[in-house]
mmCIF file of C-alpha atoms in Angstrom:
data_model
loop_
_atom_site.group_PDB
_atom_site.id
_atom_site.type_symbol
_atom_site.label_atom_id
_atom_site.label_comp_id
_atom_site.label_asym_id
_atom_site.label_seq_id
_atom_site.Cartn_x
_atom_site.Cartn_y
_atom_site.Cartn_z
ATOM 1 C CA ASP A 170 1.293 17.172 18.565
ATOM 2 C CA ALA A 171 -1.415 17.857 21.040
ATOM 3 C CA LYS A 172 -4.838 16.058 22.761
ATOM 4 C CA THR A 173 -7.829 16.244 20.860
ATOM 5 C CA THR A 174 -11.087 15.518 23.498
ATOM 6 C CA GLN A 175 -14.172 14.720 21.944
ATOM 7 C CA PRO A 176 -18.279 13.599 22.302
ATOM 8 C CA PRO A 177 -17.985 9.787 21.363
ATOM 9 C CA SER A 178 -21.764 10.484 19.916
ATOM 10 C CA MET A 179 -23.848 12.452 18.800
ATOM 11 C CA ASP A 180 -27.163 12.242 16.173
ATOM 12 C CA CYS A 181 -28.311 15.041 13.749
ATOM 13 C CA ALA A 182 -31.068 15.238 11.909
ATOM 14 C CA GLU A 183 -30.785 15.126 8.021
ATOM 15 C CA GLY A 184 -31.279 18.775 6.741
ATOM 16 C CA ARG A 185 -30.169 20.342 9.691
ATOM 17 C CA ALA A 186 -26.583 21.923 11.196
ATOM 18 C CA ALA A 187 -24.346 19.278 12.435
ATOM 19 C CA ASN A 188 -21.931 20.710 15.688
ATOM 20 C CA LEU A 189 -19.253 18.378 15.998
ATOM 21 C CA PRO A 190 -16.847 20.323 18.985
ATOM 22 C CA CYS A 191 -13.637 18.897 20.649
ATOM 23 C CA ASN A 192 -11.365 20.699 23.061
ATOM 24 C CA HIS A 193 -7.763 21.090 22.721
ATOM 25 C CA SER A 194 -6.876 22.867 25.773
ATOM 26 C CA THR A 195 -3.357 22.450 25.576
ATOM 27 C CA ILE A 196 -2.859 23.581 21.576
ATOM 28 C CA SER A 197 -0.270 25.381 21.385
ATOM 29 C CA GLY A 198 0.866 28.159 18.857
ATOM 30 C CA ASN A 199 2.211 26.425 15.312
ATOM 31 C CA GLU A 200 -0.318 23.424 15.889
ATOM 32 C CA TYR A 201 -3.290 23.209 12.906
ATOM 33 C CA VAL A 202 -7.133 22.176 13.855
ATOM 34 C CA TYR A 203 -7.395 19.081 11.488
ATOM 35 C CA TRP A 204 -10.659 17.262 11.299
ATOM 36 C CA TYR A 205 -10.651 14.147 9.025
ATOM 37 C CA ARG A 206 -14.116 11.475 9.043
ATOM 38 C CA GLN A 207 -13.904 8.242 8.137
ATOM 39 C CA ILE A 208 -17.533 6.854 6.387
ATOM 40 C CA HIS A 209 -17.904 2.554 7.550
ATOM 41 C CA SER A 210 -15.384 1.053 5.375
ATOM 42 C CA GLN A 211 -13.450 3.307 3.779
ATOM 43 C CA GLY A 212 -10.361 5.320 4.382
ATOM 44 C CA PRO A 213 -9.809 8.329 5.697
ATOM 45 C CA GLN A 214 -10.879 12.022 4.235
ATOM 46 C CA TYR A 215 -9.930 15.129 4.335
ATOM 47 C CA ILE A 216 -12.626 17.964 5.473
ATOM 48 C CA ILE A 217 -10.709 21.072 7.086
ATOM 49 C CA HIS A 218 -8.090 22.545 8.380
ATOM 50 C CA GLY A 219 -7.625 26.117 10.493
ATOM 51 C CA LEU A 220 -4.894 28.041 12.410
ATOM 52 C CA LYS A 221 -6.662 30.275 14.228
ATOM 53 C CA ASN A 222 -9.063 32.153 11.933
ATOM 54 C CA ASN A 223 -12.354 30.489 10.158
ATOM 55 C CA GLU A 224 -12.039 28.061 8.506
ATOM 56 C CA THR A 225 -15.323 27.963 5.184
ATOM 57 C CA ASN A 226 -15.031 25.202 2.553
ATOM 58 C CA GLU A 227 -17.775 23.248 -0.051
ATOM 59 C CA MET A 228 -17.383 20.507 2.974
ATOM 60 C CA ALA A 229 -17.512 22.037 5.926
ATOM 61 C CA SER A 230 -17.359 25.492 8.261
ATOM 62 C CA LEU A 231 -14.666 25.313 11.135
ATOM 63 C CA ILE A 232 -14.370 27.486 14.257
ATOM 64 C CA ILE A 233 -12.141 28.129 16.221
ATOM 65 C CA THR A 234 -12.174 29.669 19.541
ATOM 66 C CA GLU A 235 -10.011 33.341 20.423
ATOM 67 C CA ASP A 236 -8.405 31.455 23.330
ATOM 68 C CA ARG A 237 -7.583 28.346 20.318
ATOM 69 C CA LYS A 238 -8.893 25.760 23.106
ATOM 70 C CA SER A 239 -11.071 24.643 21.440
ATOM 71 C CA SER A 240 -13.293 24.247 17.792
ATOM 72 C CA THR A 241 -16.560 23.144 15.336
ATOM 73 C CA LEU A 242 -17.446 21.251 13.317
ATOM 74 C CA ILE A 243 -20.026 22.236 11.126
ATOM 75 C CA LEU A 244 -21.866 20.665 7.942
ATOM 76 C CA PRO A 245 -24.234 22.748 7.228
ATOM 77 C CA HIS A 246 -27.129 20.612 5.700
ATOM 78 C CA ALA A 247 -26.727 17.428 6.839
ATOM 79 C CA THR A 248 -27.396 14.382 5.036
ATOM 80 C CA LEU A 249 -26.978 10.215 5.391
ATOM 81 C CA ARG A 250 -24.142 10.230 2.984
ATOM 82 C CA ASP A 251 -22.142 12.209 6.285
ATOM 83 C CA THR A 252 -22.926 9.469 8.922
ATOM 84 C CA ALA A 253 -19.849 8.460 9.634
ATOM 85 C CA VAL A 254 -17.158 8.975 12.462
ATOM 86 C CA TYR A 255 -14.912 12.648 12.522
ATOM 87 C CA TYR A 256 -11.493 13.129 14.427
ATOM 88 C CA CYS A 257 -9.954 16.648 15.018
ATOM 89 C CA ILE A 258 -6.447 16.102 15.067
ATOM 90 C CA VAL A 259 -3.928 19.527 16.289
ATOM 91 C CA ARG A 260 -0.185 18.406 14.946
ATOM 92 C CA VAL A 261 2.489 20.497 13.852
ATOM 93 C CA LEU A 262 2.990 20.921 10.113
ATOM 94 C CA GLU A 263 5.944 19.473 8.880
ATOM 95 C CA ARG A 264 6.962 18.511 5.489
ATOM 96 C CA PHE A 265 8.512 16.321 3.118
ATOM 97 C CA GLY A 266 6.740 13.138 4.817
ATOM 98 C CA ASN A 267 6.690 13.575 8.182
ATOM 99 C CA GLU A 268 3.482 14.764 8.022
ATOM 100 C CA LYS A 269 1.379 12.234 10.169
ATOM 101 C CA LEU A 270 -1.241 11.575 11.451
ATOM 102 C CA THR A 271 -2.748 10.893 14.973
ATOM 103 C CA PHE A 272 -5.941 9.754 15.309
ATOM 104 C CA GLY A 273 -8.433 9.681 18.626
ATOM 105 C CA THR A 274 -11.242 8.071 19.364
ATOM 106 C CA GLY A 275 -13.518 10.900 17.410
ATOM 107 C CA THR A 276 -17.295 11.684 17.141
ATOM 108 C CA ARG A 277 -19.843 9.279 15.807
ATOM 109 C CA LEU A 278 -22.760 11.376 14.290
ATOM 110 C CA THR A 279 -25.140 9.817 13.150
ATOM 111 C CA ILE A 280 -27.905 11.825 10.542
ATOM 112 C CA ILE A 281 -30.986 10.694 11.323
ATOM 113 C CA PRO A 282 -33.862 10.450 8.238
ATOM 114 C CA ASP B 220 -10.286 7.252 -12.221
ATOM 115 C CA THR B 221 -8.758 6.312 -8.234
ATOM 116 C CA ALA B 222 -5.840 8.241 -6.727
ATOM 117 C CA VAL B 223 -4.850 5.962 -4.244
ATOM 118 C CA SER B 224 -5.670 2.295 -4.606
ATOM 119 C CA GLN B 225 -4.856 -1.407 -3.031
ATOM 120 C CA THR B 226 -4.566 -4.756 -3.746
ATOM 121 C CA PRO B 227 -5.881 -6.454 -2.972
ATOM 122 C CA LYS B 228 -9.248 -5.205 -1.068
ATOM 123 C CA TYR B 229 -9.133 -8.878 1.003
ATOM 124 C CA LEU B 230 -6.688 -10.935 2.398
ATOM 125 C CA VAL B 231 -7.417 -14.047 4.418
ATOM 126 C CA THR B 232 -4.149 -16.508 5.662
ATOM 127 C CA GLN B 233 -2.517 -18.803 7.230
ATOM 128 C CA MET B 234 0.431 -17.171 10.527
ATOM 129 C CA GLY B 235 3.109 -17.898 10.028
ATOM 130 C CA ASN B 236 2.636 -17.326 6.196
ATOM 131 C CA ASP B 237 4.490 -13.890 3.837
ATOM 132 C CA LYS B 238 2.237 -11.805 2.315
ATOM 133 C CA SER B 239 2.440 -8.106 0.183
ATOM 134 C CA ILE B 240 -0.546 -5.730 0.083
ATOM 135 C CA LYS B 241 0.680 -3.488 -2.486
ATOM 136 C CA CYS B 242 0.011 0.157 -3.532
ATOM 137 C CA GLU B 243 0.029 3.318 -5.850
ATOM 138 C CA GLN B 244 -0.900 6.910 -5.990
ATOM 139 C CA ASN B 245 -1.304 8.306 -9.274
ATOM 140 C CA LEU B 246 -1.836 11.969 -8.199
ATOM 141 C CA GLY B 247 1.417 12.997 -8.763
ATOM 142 C CA HIS B 248 2.704 12.822 -5.070
ATOM 143 C CA ASP B 249 6.127 12.664 -2.996
ATOM 144 C CA THR B 250 4.892 11.026 0.316
ATOM 145 C CA MET B 251 3.580 7.882 1.167
ATOM 146 C CA TYR B 252 2.246 6.399 4.644
ATOM 147 C CA TRP B 253 0.997 3.526 5.937
ATOM 148 C CA TYR B 254 -1.534 3.101 8.722
ATOM 149 C CA LYS B 255 -2.804 0.004 10.719
ATOM 150 C CA GLN B 256 -6.539 0.297 12.205
ATOM 151 C CA ASP B 257 -7.733 -2.500 14.427
ATOM 152 C CA SER B 258 -10.295 -4.402 15.483
ATOM 153 C CA LYS B 259 -10.960 -1.918 18.467
ATOM 154 C CA LYS B 260 -10.885 0.736 15.402
ATOM 155 C CA PHE B 261 -8.353 2.556 16.535
ATOM 156 C CA LEU B 262 -6.049 3.890 13.298
ATOM 157 C CA LYS B 263 -2.673 4.892 13.877
ATOM 158 C CA ILE B 264 0.526 5.181 11.350
ATOM 159 C CA MET B 265 3.373 2.878 10.512
ATOM 160 C CA PHE B 266 6.123 3.822 8.078
ATOM 161 C CA SER B 267 5.542 7.146 6.117
ATOM 162 C CA TYR B 268 8.155 6.979 2.508
ATOM 163 C CA ASN B 269 9.010 10.882 0.764
ATOM 164 C CA ASN B 270 10.682 9.555 -2.216
ATOM 165 C CA LYS B 271 11.024 6.753 -1.821
ATOM 166 C CA GLU B 272 12.921 7.488 1.251
ATOM 167 C CA LEU B 273 11.718 6.176 4.847
ATOM 168 C CA ILE B 274 10.949 9.283 6.857
ATOM 169 C CA ILE B 275 9.019 7.570 9.705
ATOM 170 C CA ASN B 276 8.999 3.631 11.594
ATOM 171 C CA GLU B 277 6.657 3.842 13.729
ATOM 172 C CA THR B 278 8.037 1.084 16.606
ATOM 173 C CA VAL B 279 6.692 -1.595 13.713
ATOM 174 C CA PRO B 280 7.823 -5.009 14.302
ATOM 175 C CA ASN B 281 11.170 -5.310 11.382
ATOM 176 C CA ARG B 282 8.941 -8.605 9.773
ATOM 177 C CA PHE B 283 6.639 -5.176 8.586
ATOM 178 C CA SER B 284 9.551 -4.022 5.850
ATOM 179 C CA PRO B 285 7.822 -1.479 3.309
ATOM 180 C CA LYS B 286 9.656 -1.332 -0.357
ATOM 181 C CA SER B 287 8.811 2.006 -2.737
ATOM 182 C CA PRO B 288 10.170 1.020 -6.234
ATOM 183 C CA ASP B 289 8.878 4.862 -7.353
ATOM 184 C CA LYS B 290 7.253 7.924 -5.735
ATOM 185 C CA ALA B 291 4.320 5.972 -6.630
ATOM 186 C CA HIS B 292 3.974 2.985 -4.887
ATOM 187 C CA LEU B 293 4.248 1.993 -1.373
ATOM 188 C CA ASN B 294 4.086 -1.887 -0.844
ATOM 189 C CA LEU B 295 3.815 -3.474 2.622
ATOM 190 C CA HIS B 296 5.773 -6.958 2.868
ATOM 191 C CA ILE B 297 5.260 -8.695 6.424
ATOM 192 C CA ASN B 298 6.752 -11.594 7.366
ATOM 193 C CA SER B 299 5.931 -14.601 9.386
ATOM 194 C CA LEU B 300 2.250 -13.021 10.401
ATOM 195 C CA GLU B 301 0.415 -13.675 13.296
ATOM 196 C CA LEU B 302 -2.898 -13.887 14.426
ATOM 197 C CA GLY B 303 -2.157 -10.101 15.691
ATOM 198 C CA ASP B 304 -1.430 -8.644 12.143
ATOM 199 C CA SER B 305 -5.671 -8.373 10.923
ATOM 200 C CA ALA B 306 -6.355 -5.809 10.681
ATOM 201 C CA VAL B 307 -7.124 -2.824 8.276
ATOM 202 C CA TYR B 308 -4.390 -1.652 6.377
ATOM 203 C CA PHE B 309 -4.400 1.677 4.630
ATOM 204 C CA CYS B 310 -2.351 3.429 3.120
ATOM 205 C CA ALA B 311 -2.261 7.760 1.680
ATOM 206 C CA SER B 312 0.396 9.885 0.467
ATOM 207 C CA SER B 313 0.237 14.044 0.835
ATOM 208 C CA GLN B 314 2.385 16.646 -1.628
ATOM 209 C CA GLY B 315 3.381 19.692 0.963
ATOM 210 C CA THR B 316 2.209 22.329 -0.403
ATOM 211 C CA TRP B 317 3.441 25.250 0.860
ATOM 212 C CA SER B 318 0.701 28.250 0.184
ATOM 213 C CA ARG B 319 -0.129 31.671 1.450
ATOM 214 C CA ARG B 320 -2.398 30.437 4.646
ATOM 215 C CA GLY B 321 0.405 27.741 5.512
ATOM 216 C CA SER B 322 0.572 23.364 4.447
ATOM 217 C CA TYR B 323 -1.315 21.857 2.971
ATOM 218 C CA ASN B 324 0.038 18.796 4.385
ATOM 219 C CA GLU B 325 -3.974 16.491 2.812
ATOM 220 C CA GLN B 326 -3.083 13.527 3.628
ATOM 221 C CA PHE B 327 -5.618 10.861 0.687
ATOM 222 C CA PHE B 328 -6.533 7.615 1.914
ATOM 223 C CA GLY B 329 -7.067 4.663 -0.216
ATOM 224 C CA PRO B 330 -9.610 2.015 0.393
ATOM 225 C CA GLY B 331 -8.263 -0.285 2.830
ATOM 226 C CA THR B 332 -7.110 -3.681 2.937
ATOM 227 C CA ARG B 333 -8.630 -6.354 5.467
ATOM 228 C CA LEU B 334 -6.049 -8.969 6.601
ATOM 229 C CA THR B 335 -7.571 -12.012 8.179
ATOM 230 C CA VAL B 336 -4.351 -14.142 9.860
ATOM 231 C CA LEU B 337 -6.066 -18.323 11.158
#
């Protein structure tokens, strides 16, 4: 799986959009970009994933650059409950149990009241 | 309704003891995993099982023995506990489902078991 680089920490004001960047310059054509987050003392939680098109769900939007070497996770209206460590993971999708997630150090996002 | 549950939530024990952590998922998934998060917060996979068959074993010492009695359960037994085994252990499950957008392999994590070895 390709390596990812994320800033170690970010702050965002409550109610504003939080934009979390991720660099994955060695990504290959069959690798997806996944985002998970871990709220303090809880298990990681899936947020969103994508291959090359931008994606949106009820939690967030994922913007992937045309060359796929970087992406941005957007939380459109951050709340205090979005304070967490956010992990960007790049991986080939596999089936039947060989689907390990390789977590890096992530970005610690703090939402400021 | 808890999707992925683990027991116990906290486990404090002495070096050399043998202990087990239990995991159950009620999502009907075929695949279950164990991850370890150490004191520096690095989260690493240990094992995965698909339909009760071991798929991934990430060079974990053989003191760790996962057991999957059925698809809904994946228990972790640890023999001869060492200080370095102190960590938070997370169980997860997933169902590889292929859709038009490609495989959707979201993993659902349990709340974690904090193991402290004294």
